Short mmCIF file of C-alpha atoms in Angstrom, two decimals:
data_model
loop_
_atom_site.label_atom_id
_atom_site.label_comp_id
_atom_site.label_asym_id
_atom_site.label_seq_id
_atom_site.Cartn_x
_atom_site.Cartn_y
_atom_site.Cartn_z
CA UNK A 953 5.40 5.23 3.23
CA UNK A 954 4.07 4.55 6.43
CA UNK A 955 3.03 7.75 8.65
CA UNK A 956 2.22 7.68 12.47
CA UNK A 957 -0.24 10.42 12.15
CA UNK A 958 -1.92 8.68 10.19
CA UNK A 959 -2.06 5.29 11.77
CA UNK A 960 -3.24 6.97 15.34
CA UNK A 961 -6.09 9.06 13.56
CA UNK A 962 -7.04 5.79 11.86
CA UNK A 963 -7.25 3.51 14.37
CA UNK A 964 -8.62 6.48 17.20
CA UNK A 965 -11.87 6.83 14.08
CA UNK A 966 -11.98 3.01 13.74
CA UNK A 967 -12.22 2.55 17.49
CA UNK A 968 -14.30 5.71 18.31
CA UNK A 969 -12.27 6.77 21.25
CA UNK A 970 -9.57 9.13 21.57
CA UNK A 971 -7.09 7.46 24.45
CA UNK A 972 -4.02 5.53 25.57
CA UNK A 973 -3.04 3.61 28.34
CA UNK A 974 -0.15 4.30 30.34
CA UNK A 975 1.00 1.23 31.65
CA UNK A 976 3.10 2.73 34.63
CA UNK A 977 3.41 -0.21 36.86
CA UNK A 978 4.59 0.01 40.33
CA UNK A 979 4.23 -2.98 42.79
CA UNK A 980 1.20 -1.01 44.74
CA UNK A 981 -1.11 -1.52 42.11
CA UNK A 982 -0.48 -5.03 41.10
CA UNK A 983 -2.77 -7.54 42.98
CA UNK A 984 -1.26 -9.82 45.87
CA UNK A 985 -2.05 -13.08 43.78
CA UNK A 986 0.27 -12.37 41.13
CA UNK A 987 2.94 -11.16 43.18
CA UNK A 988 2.91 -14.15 45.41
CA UNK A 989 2.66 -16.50 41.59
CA UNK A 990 6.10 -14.35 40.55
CA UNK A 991 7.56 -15.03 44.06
CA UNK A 992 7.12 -18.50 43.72
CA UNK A 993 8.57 -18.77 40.35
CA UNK A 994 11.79 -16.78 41.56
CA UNK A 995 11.78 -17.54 45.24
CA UNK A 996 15.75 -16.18 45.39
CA UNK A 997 15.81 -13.78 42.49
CA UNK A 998 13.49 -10.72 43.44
CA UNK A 999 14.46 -8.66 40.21
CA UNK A 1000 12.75 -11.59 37.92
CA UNK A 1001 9.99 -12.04 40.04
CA UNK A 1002 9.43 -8.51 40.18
CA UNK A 1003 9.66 -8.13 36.27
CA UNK A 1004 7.21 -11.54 36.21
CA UNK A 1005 4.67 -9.89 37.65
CA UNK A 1006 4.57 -6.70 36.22
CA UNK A 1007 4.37 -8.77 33.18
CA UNK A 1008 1.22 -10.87 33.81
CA UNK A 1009 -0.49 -7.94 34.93
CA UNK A 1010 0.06 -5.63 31.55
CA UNK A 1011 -0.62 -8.58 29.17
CA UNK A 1012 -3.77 -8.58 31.30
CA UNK A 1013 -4.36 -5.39 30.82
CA UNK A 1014 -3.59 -5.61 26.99
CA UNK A 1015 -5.77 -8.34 26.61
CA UNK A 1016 -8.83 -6.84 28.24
CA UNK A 1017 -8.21 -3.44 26.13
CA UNK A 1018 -6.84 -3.84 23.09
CA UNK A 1019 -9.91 -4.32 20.90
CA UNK A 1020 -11.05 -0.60 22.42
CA UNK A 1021 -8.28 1.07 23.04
CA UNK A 1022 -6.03 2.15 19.99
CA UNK A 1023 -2.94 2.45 21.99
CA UNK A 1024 -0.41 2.86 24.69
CA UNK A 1025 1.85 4.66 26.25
CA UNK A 1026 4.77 2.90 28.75
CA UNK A 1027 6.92 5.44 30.80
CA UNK A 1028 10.36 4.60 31.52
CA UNK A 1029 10.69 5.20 34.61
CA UNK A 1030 8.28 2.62 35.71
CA UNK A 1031 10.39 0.06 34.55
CA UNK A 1032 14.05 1.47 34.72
CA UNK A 1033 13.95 1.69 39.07
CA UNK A 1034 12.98 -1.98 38.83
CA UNK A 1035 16.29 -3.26 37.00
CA UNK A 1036 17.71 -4.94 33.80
CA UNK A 1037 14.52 -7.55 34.01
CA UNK A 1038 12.18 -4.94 34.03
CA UNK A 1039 12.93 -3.58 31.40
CA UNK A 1040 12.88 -6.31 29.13
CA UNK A 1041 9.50 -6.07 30.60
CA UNK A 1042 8.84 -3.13 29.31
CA UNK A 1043 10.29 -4.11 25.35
CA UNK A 1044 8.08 -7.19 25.94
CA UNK A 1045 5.29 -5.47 26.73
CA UNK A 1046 5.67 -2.91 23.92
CA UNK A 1047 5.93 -6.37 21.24
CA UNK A 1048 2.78 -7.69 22.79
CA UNK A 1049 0.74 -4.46 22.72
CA UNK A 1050 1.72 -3.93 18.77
CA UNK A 1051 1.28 -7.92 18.31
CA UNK A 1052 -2.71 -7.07 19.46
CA UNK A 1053 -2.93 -4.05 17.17
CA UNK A 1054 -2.22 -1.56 19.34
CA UNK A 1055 0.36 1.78 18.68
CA UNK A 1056 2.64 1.90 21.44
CA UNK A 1057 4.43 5.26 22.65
CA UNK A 1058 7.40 5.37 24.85
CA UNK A 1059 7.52 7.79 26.93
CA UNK A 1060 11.31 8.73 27.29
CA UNK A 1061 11.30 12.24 27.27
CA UNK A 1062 14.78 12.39 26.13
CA UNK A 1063 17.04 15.29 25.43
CA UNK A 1064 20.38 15.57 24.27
CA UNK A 1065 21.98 16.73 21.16
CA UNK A 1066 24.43 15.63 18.22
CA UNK A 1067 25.51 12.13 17.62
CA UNK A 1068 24.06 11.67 21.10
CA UNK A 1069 20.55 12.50 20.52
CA UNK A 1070 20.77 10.19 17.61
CA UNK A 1071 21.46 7.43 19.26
CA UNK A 1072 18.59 7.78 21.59
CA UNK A 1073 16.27 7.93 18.43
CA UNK A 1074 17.81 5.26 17.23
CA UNK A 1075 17.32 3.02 20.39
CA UNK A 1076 13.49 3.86 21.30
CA UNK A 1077 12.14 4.39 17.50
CA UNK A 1078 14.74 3.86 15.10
CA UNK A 1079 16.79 0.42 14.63
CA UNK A 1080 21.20 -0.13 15.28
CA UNK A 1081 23.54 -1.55 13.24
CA UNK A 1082 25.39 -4.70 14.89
CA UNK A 1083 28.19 -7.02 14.62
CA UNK A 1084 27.68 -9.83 12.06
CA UNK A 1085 26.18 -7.43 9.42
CA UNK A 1086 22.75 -7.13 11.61
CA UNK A 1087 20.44 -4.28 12.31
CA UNK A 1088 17.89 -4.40 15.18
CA UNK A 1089 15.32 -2.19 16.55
CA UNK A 1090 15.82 -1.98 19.87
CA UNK A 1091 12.87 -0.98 21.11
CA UNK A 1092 11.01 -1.06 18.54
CA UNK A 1093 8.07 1.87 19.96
CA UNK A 1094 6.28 3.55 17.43
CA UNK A 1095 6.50 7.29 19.10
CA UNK A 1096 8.31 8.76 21.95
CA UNK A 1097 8.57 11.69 23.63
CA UNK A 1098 11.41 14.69 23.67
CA UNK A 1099 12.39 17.45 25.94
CA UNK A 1100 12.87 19.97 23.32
CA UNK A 1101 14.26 22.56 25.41
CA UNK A 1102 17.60 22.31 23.96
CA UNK A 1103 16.10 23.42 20.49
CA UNK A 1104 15.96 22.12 17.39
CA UNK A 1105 19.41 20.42 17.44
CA UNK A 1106 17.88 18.17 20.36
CA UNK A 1107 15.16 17.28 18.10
CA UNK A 1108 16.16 17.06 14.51
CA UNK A 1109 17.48 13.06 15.04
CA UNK A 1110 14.32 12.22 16.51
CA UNK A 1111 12.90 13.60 13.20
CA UNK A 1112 14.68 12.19 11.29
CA UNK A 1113 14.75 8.79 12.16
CA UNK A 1114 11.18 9.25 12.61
CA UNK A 1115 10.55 10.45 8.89
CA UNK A 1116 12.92 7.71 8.09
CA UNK A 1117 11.09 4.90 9.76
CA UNK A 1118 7.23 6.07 9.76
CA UNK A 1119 7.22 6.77 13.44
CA UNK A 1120 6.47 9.63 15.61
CA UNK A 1121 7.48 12.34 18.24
CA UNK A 1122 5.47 14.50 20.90
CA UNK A 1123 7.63 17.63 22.08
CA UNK A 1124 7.27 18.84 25.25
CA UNK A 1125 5.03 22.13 24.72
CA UNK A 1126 2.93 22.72 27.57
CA UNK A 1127 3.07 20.03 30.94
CA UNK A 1128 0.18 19.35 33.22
CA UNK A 1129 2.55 19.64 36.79
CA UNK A 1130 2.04 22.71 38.96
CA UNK A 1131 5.41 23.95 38.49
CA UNK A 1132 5.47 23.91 34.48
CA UNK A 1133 4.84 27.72 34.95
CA UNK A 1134 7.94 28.62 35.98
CA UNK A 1135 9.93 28.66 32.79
CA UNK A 1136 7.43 27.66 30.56
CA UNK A 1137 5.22 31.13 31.33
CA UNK A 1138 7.86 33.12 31.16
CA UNK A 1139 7.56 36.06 28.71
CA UNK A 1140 9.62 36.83 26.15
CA UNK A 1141 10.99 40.02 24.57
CA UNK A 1142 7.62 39.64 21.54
CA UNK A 1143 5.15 39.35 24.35
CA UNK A 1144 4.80 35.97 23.74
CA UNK A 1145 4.68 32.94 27.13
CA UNK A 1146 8.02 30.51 26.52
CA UNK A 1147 5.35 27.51 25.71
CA UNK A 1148 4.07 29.62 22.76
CA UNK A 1149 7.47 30.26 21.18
CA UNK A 1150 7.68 26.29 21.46
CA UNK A 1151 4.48 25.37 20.21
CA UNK A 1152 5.49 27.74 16.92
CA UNK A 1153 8.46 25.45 16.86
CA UNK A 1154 6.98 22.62 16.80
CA UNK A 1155 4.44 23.36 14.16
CA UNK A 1156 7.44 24.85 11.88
CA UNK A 1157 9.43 21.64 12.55
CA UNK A 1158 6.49 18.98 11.71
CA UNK A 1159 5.02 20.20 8.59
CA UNK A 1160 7.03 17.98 6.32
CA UNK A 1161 5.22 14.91 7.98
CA UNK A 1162 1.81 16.12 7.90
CA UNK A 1163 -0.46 13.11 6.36
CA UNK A 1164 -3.24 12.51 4.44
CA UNK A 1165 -5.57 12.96 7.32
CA UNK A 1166 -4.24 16.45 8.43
CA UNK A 1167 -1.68 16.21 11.11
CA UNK A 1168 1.59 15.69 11.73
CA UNK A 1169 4.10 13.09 13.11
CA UNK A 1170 5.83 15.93 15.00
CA UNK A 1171 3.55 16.55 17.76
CA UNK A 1172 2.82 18.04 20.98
CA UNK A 1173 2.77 16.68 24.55
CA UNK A 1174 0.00 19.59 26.27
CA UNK A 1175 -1.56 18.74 29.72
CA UNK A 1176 -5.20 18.34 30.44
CA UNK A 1177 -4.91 21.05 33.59
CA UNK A 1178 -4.16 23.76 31.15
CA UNK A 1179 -7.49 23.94 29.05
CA UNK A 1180 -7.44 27.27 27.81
CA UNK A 1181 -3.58 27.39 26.87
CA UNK A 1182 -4.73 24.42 24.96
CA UNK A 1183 -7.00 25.97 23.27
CA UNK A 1184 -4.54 28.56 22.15
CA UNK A 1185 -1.90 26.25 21.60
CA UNK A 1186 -4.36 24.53 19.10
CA UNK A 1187 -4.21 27.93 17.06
CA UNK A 1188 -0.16 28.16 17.09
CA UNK A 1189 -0.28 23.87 16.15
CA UNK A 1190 -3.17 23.57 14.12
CA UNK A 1191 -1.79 20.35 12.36
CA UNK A 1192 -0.48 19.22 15.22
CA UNK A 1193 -1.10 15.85 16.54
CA UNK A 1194 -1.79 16.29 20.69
CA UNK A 1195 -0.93 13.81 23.47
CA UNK A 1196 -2.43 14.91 26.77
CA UNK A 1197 -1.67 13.70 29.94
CA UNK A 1198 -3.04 15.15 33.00
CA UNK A 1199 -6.49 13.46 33.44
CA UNK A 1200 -7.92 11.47 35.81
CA UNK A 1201 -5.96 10.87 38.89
CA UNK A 1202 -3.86 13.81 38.02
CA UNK A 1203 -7.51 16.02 38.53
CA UNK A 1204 -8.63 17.05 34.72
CA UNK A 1205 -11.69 16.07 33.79
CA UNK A 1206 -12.84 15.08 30.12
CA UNK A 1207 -13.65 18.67 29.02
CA UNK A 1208 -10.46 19.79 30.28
CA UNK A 1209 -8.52 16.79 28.15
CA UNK A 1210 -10.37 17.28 24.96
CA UNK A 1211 -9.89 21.23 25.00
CA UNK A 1212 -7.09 21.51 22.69
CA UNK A 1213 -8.65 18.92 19.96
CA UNK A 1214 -10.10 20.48 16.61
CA UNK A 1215 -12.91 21.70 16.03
CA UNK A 1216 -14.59 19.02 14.16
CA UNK A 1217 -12.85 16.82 17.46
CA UNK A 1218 -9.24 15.31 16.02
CA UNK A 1219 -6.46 15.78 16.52
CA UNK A 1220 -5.50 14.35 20.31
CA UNK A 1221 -5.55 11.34 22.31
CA UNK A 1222 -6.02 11.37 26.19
CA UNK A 1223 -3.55 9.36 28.03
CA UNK A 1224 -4.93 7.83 31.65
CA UNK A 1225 -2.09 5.93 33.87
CA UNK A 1226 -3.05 5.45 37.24
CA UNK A 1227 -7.04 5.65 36.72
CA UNK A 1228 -6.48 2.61 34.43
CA UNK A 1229 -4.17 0.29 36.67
CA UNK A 1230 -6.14 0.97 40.02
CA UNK A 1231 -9.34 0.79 38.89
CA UNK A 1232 -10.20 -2.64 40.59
CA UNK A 1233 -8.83 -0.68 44.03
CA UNK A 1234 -11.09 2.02 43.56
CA UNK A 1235 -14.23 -0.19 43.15
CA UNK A 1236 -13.34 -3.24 46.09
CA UNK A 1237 -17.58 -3.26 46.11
CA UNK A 1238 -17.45 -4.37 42.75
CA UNK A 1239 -14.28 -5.93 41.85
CA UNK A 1240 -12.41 -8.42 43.56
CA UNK A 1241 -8.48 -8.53 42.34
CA UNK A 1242 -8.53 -11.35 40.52
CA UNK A 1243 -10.55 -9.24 38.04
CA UNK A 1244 -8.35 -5.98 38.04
CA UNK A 1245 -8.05 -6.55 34.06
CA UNK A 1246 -11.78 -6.35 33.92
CA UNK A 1247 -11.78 -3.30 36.02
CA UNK A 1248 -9.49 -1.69 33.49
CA UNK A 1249 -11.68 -2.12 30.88
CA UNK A 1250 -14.54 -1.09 32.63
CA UNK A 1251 -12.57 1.99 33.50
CA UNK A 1252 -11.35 2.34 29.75
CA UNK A 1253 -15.16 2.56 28.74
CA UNK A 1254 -16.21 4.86 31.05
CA UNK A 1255 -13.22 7.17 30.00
CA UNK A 1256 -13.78 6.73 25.97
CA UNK A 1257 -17.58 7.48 27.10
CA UNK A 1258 -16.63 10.48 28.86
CA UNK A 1259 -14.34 11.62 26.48
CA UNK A 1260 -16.78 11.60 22.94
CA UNK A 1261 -19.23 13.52 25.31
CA UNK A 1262 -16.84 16.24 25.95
CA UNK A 1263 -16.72 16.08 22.05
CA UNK A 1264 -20.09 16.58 21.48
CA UNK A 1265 -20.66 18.76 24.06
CA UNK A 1266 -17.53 20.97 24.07
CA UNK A 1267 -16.72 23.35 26.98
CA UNK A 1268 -13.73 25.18 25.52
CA UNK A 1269 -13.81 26.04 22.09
CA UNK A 1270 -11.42 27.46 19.69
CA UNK A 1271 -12.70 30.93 18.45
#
């Protein structure tokens, strides 16, 4: 029975570098030459065109990374305020990515309970049953992401399906925004911060899909700018599997990111958005934007180099 843990631990060791892509397109960062190639292709239909070139410029992106990048990571959003066309985009994209070996997370963040909630696991990880004696996975992503702040009953159908199908799901612990503070440090009647109480959640809820290599498929979304919660957090989740966002352009550095790994330096997987995309804007000396998938990679190296020193060399370290 396939396990997602397992995969991502796999294919992080077999590619020696602990991150994920977040493809998180928005027009800004896509170069002028492919937006004037989509315009021309749907000269009276700016929803395609837009879609068209967000397209070209993942698969890029996908095909400068994948052979050292285990996976990504595609937020909804991204592709939901561009229209219908979009995201097919973004189901495209997702095919592609696993087509070239890479894990793929979506990054829904959904929340809801009941027969509801199921059918939101269903769509982004699970499969639906259709007319003509069919089922289909919608999606088709091999994790996603929950808002678990509705408890357990918000989360149990993402389990599920997810134990069900061999896929995974990162709960909400602690978030890398500057507001996250002000409900998730609030202290309850045991002393304890709010985020705490949810880590201990999540550990109870994922330890019938821990793996052979340690962690579980129910992990934890904990942001880079909180390195010393995630240190602690590693203590309350210690077979936890941890997606981090927060670095680069969102100001963590690498020894920030890696904080809330293990000790022996498992256990997490760095996600970089807008680092990744823009890296052939930040470096117009150097790249010109016809080469903006070589600047990704060139960025995606310099984080996985970055991010096995922190290893080595760790800053924050669990006691």
């Amino acid at each position: 029975m396939r396990n997602f843990a397992d995969c991502l631990v796999r294919k992080i060791d077999e590619m020696q570098n602990p991150s994920v892509i977040g493809l998180d397109p928005k027009l800004d960062y896509i170069p002028q030459h492919l937006k004037e190639y989509a315009e021309q292709l749907f000269p009276e239909e700016p929803t395609k065109a837009t879609a068209k070139a967000i397209w070209l410029f993942n698969k890029e992106i996908i095909d400068q990374t994948c052979d050292i990048v285990p996976a990504v990571k595609l937020q909804y959003a991204y592709y939901e305020m561009y229209g219908v066309d979009s995201i097919k985009t973004m189901l495209l994209t997702a095919r592609y990515a696993q087509r070239k070996g890479m894990l793929v997370i979506g990054d829904c963040k959904r929340n809801d309970i009941g027969s509801t909630a199921t059918a939101y696991a269903e769509a982004v990880i699970g499969k639906t049953d259709l007319l003509l004696g069919d089922s289909m996975a919608m999606s088709g992503f091999d994790a996603c992401t929950v808002n678990c702040y509705l408890g357990i009953d918000g989360v149990k159908p993402f389990i599920d399906v997810a134990k069900r199908d061999g896929k995974g799901v990162f709960c909400l612990v602690r978030t890398s925004n500057p507001s996250a503070g002000d409900f998730q440090d609030l202290e309850l009647s045991d002393g304890r911060k709010l985020y705490e109480a949810v880590a201990s959640k999540v550990s109870e809820w994922g330890e019938e899909m821990i793996g052979e290599e340690g962690f579980s498929s129910v992990g934890a979304v904990v942001g880079a700018t909180w390195p010393e919660q995630a240190v602690q957090l590693r203590k309350e989740m210690p077979n936890a599997f941890i997606l981090v966002p927060g670095y680069g352009a969102q100001g963590a550095g690498a020894d920030a990111a890696v904080a809330g790994f293990t000790p022996n330096g498992k256990g997490g997987i760095v996600n970089a958005s807008r680092s990744i995309m823009t890296a052939w804007q930040a470096r117009p000396d150097f790249f010109k934007p016809e080469d903006f998938g070589k600047a990704a990679r060139y960025e995606a190296e310099n984080m996985k180099d970055k991010l096995n020193e922190a290893i080595l060399h760790r800053k924050y370290v669990i006691q």
